[in-house]
mmCIF file of C-alpha atoms in Angstrom:
data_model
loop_
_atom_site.group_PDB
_atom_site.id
_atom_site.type_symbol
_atom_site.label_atom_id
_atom_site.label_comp_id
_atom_site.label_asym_id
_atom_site.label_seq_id
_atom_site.Cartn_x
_atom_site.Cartn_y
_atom_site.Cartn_z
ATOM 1 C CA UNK K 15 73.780 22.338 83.617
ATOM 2 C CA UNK K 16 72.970 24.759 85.518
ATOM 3 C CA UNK K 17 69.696 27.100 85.539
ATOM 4 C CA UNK K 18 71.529 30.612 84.164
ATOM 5 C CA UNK K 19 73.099 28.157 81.553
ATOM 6 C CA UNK K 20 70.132 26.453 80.491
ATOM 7 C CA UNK K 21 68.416 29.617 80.366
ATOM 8 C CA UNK K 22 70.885 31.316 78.263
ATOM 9 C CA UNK K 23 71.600 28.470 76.054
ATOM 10 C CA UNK K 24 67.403 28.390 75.378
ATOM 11 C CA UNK K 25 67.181 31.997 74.842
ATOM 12 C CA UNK K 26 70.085 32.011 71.844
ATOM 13 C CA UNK K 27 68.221 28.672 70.461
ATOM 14 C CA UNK K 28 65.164 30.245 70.341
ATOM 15 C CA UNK K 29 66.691 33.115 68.660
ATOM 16 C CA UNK K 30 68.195 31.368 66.098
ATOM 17 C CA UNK K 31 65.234 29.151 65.515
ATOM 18 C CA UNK K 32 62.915 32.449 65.065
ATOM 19 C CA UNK K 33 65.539 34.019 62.880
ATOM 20 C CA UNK K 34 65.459 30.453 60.567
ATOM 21 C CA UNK K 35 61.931 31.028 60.579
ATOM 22 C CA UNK K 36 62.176 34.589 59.083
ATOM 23 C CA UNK K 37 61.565 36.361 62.438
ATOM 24 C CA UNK K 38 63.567 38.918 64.198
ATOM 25 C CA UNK K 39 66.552 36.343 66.398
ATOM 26 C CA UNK K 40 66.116 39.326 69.197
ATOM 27 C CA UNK K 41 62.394 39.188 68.785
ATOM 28 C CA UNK K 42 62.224 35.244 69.245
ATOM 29 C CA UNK K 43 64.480 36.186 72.004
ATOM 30 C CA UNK K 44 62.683 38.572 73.407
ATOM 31 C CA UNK K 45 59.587 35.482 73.901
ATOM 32 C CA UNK K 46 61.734 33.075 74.677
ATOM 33 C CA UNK K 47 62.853 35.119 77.898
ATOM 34 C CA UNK K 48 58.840 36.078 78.256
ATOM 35 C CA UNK K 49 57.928 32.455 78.073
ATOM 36 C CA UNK K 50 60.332 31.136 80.753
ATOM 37 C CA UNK K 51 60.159 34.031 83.378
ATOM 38 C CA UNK K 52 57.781 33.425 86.443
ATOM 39 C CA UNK K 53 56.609 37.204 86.407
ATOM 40 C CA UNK K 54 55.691 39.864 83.965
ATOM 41 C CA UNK K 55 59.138 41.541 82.576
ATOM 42 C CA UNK K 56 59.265 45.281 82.520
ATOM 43 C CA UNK K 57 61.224 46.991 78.927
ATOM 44 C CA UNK K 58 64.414 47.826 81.402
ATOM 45 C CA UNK K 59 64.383 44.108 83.162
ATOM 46 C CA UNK K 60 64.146 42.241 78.999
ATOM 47 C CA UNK K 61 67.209 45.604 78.473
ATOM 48 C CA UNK K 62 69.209 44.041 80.700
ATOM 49 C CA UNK K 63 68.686 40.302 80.663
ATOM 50 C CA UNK K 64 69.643 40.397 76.891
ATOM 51 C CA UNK K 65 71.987 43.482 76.807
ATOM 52 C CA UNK K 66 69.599 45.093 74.193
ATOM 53 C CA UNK K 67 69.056 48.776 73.890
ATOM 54 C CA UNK K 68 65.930 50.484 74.545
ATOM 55 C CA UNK K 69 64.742 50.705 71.159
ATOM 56 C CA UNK K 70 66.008 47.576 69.869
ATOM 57 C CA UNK K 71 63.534 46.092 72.962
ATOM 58 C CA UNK K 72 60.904 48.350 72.235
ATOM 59 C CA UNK K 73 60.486 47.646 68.711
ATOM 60 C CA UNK K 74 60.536 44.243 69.199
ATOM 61 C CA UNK K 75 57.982 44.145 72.071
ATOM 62 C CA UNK K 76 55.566 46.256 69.757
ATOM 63 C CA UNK K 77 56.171 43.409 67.243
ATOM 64 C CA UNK K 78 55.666 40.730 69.692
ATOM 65 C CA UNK K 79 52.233 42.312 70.770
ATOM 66 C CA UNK K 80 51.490 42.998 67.329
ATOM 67 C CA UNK K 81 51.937 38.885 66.743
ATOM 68 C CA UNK K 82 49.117 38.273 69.928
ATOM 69 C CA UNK K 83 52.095 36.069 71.563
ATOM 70 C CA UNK K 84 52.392 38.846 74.303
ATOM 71 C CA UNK K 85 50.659 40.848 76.172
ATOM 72 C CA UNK K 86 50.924 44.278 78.334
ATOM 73 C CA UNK K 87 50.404 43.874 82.036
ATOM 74 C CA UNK K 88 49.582 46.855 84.429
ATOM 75 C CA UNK K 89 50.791 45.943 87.647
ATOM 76 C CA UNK K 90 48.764 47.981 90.666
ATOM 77 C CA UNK K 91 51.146 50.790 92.164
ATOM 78 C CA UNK K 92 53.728 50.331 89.576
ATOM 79 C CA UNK K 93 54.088 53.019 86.343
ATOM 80 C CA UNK K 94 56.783 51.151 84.110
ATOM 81 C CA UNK K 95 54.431 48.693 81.436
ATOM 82 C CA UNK K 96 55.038 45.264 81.868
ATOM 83 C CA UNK K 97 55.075 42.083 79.768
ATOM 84 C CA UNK K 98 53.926 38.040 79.700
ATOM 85 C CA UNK K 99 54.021 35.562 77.024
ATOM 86 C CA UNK K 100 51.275 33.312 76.108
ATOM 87 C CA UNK K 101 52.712 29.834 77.772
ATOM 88 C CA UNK K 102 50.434 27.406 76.409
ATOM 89 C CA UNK K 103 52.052 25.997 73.899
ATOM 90 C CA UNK K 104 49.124 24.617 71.881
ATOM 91 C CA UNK K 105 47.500 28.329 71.761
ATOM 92 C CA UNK K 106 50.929 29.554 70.495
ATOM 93 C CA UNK K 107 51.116 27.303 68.048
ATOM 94 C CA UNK K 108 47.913 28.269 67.006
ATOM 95 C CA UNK K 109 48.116 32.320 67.255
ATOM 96 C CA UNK K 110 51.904 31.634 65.211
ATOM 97 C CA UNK K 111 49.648 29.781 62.614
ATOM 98 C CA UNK K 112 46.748 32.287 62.344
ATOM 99 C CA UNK K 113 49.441 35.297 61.895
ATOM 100 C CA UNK K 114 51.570 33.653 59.415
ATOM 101 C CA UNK K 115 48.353 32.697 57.504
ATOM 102 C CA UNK K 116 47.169 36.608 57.785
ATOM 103 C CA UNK K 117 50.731 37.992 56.750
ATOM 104 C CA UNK K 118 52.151 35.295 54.375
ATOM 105 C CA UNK K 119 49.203 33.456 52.726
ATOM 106 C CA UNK K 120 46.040 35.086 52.223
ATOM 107 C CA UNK K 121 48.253 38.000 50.247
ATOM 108 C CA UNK K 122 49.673 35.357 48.413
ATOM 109 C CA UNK K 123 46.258 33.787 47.805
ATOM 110 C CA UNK K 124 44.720 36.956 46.160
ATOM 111 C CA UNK K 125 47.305 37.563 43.686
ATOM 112 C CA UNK K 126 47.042 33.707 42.375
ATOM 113 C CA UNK K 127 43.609 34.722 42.563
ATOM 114 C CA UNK K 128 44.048 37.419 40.456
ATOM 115 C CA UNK K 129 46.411 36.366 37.653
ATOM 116 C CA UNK K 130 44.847 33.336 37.561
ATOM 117 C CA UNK K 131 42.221 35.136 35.356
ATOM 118 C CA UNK K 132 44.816 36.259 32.807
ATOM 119 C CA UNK K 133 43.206 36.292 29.499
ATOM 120 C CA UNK K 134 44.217 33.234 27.320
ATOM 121 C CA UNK K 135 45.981 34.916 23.873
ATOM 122 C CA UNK K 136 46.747 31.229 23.356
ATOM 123 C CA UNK K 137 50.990 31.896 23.227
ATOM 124 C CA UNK K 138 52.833 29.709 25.139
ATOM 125 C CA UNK K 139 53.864 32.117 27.786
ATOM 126 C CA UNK K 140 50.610 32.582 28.768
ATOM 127 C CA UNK K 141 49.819 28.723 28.699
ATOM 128 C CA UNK K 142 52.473 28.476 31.213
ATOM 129 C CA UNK K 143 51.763 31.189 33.278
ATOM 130 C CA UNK K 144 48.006 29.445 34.036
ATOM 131 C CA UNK K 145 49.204 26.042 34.527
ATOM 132 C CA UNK K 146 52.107 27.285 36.977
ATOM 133 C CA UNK K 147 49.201 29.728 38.732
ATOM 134 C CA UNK K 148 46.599 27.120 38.387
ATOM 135 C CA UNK K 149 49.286 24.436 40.689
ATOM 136 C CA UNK K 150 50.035 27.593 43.339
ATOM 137 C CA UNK K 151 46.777 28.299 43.603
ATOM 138 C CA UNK K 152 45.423 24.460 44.194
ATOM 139 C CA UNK K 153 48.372 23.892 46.588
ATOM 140 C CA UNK K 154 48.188 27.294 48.601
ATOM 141 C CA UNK K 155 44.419 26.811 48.794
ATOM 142 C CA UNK K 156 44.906 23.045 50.028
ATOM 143 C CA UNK K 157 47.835 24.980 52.651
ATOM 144 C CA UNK K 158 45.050 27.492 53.827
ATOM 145 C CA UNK K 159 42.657 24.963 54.499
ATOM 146 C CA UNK K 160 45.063 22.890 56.905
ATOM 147 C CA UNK K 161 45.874 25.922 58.957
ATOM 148 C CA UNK K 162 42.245 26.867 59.085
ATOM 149 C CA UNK K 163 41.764 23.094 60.348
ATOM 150 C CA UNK K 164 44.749 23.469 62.982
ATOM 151 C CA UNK K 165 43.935 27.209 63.977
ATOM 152 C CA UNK K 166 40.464 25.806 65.134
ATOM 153 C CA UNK K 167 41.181 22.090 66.334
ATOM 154 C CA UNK K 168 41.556 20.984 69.640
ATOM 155 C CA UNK K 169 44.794 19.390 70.550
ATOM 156 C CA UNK K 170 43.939 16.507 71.263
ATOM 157 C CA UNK K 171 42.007 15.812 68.056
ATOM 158 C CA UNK K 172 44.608 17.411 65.965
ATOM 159 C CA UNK K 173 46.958 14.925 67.813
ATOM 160 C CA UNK K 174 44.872 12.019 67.373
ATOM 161 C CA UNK K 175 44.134 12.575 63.652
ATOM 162 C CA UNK K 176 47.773 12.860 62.807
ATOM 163 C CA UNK K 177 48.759 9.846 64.770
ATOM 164 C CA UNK K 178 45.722 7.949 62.639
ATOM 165 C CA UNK K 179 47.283 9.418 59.389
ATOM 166 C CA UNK K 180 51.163 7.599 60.569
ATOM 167 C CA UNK K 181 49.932 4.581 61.327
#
């Protein structure tokens, strides 16, 4: 295979992955051509690698920056903004984690905080709504302390700790 192929063929993989994962596919895209490129990108060079328009690249660019995955570079001389991606995979991993926690399960952990104090009337509906809150709760609470554990190990701990839980 050859490198424009294997590039190309990572790039729509990426994409698809991201877009399994919920994410914008030209967003995931956008990183996966960040992560493998040996210089900062500039908005028109991402344009044209992935035949994207201006906004479409824009918009996604302000999302990835949003995420902490990449980062504006000023390049001395040069006016155009450009763009790298964080390439160490373990600090990805970790800055994916801390987002997804932020955006997906602490506003999920305040409303099970809050309807878990329902007021018992004693009917049955309300029975069920506890227990049902009461499990979400327990097992979104048990999920936040993980990623708080992986957002702040080092890798080779986390590594090592997993390997000692499979064996």
């Amino acid at each position: 295979m050859k490198y424009t192929e294997a590039k190309e063929e990572l790039i729509q993989a990426w994409g698809n992955l991201g877009y399994s994962w919920g994410l914008n596919k030209t967003m995931a895209q956008i990183h996966a051509l960040l992560m493998i490129s040996t210089k900062p990108l500039s908005t028109e060079e991402i344009m044209q690698e992935l035949a994207i328009s201006r906004g479409n690249a824009n918009m996604n660019i302000r999302a990835l920056l949003d995420w902490g995955i990449v980062s504006r570079i000023s390049i001395p001389g040069e006016r155009k903004e450009y763009f790298k991606s964080e390439k160490d995979v373990w600090s990805l991993a970790r800055q994916v984690a801390r987002e997804r926690r932020k955006r997906e399960l602490e506003p999920i952990l305040k409303v099970l905080r809050e309807v878990s104090e329902v007021s018992n009337d004693g009917s049955e509906e309300t029975k069920e709504l506890r227990k049902v809150v009461k499990e979400l709760k327990g097992f979104a609470e048990k999920s936040d302390n993980l990623l708080e554990t992986f957002i702040k190990a080092e890798e080779s701990w986390f590594w090592n700790s997993i390997i000692k839980l499979l064996k």
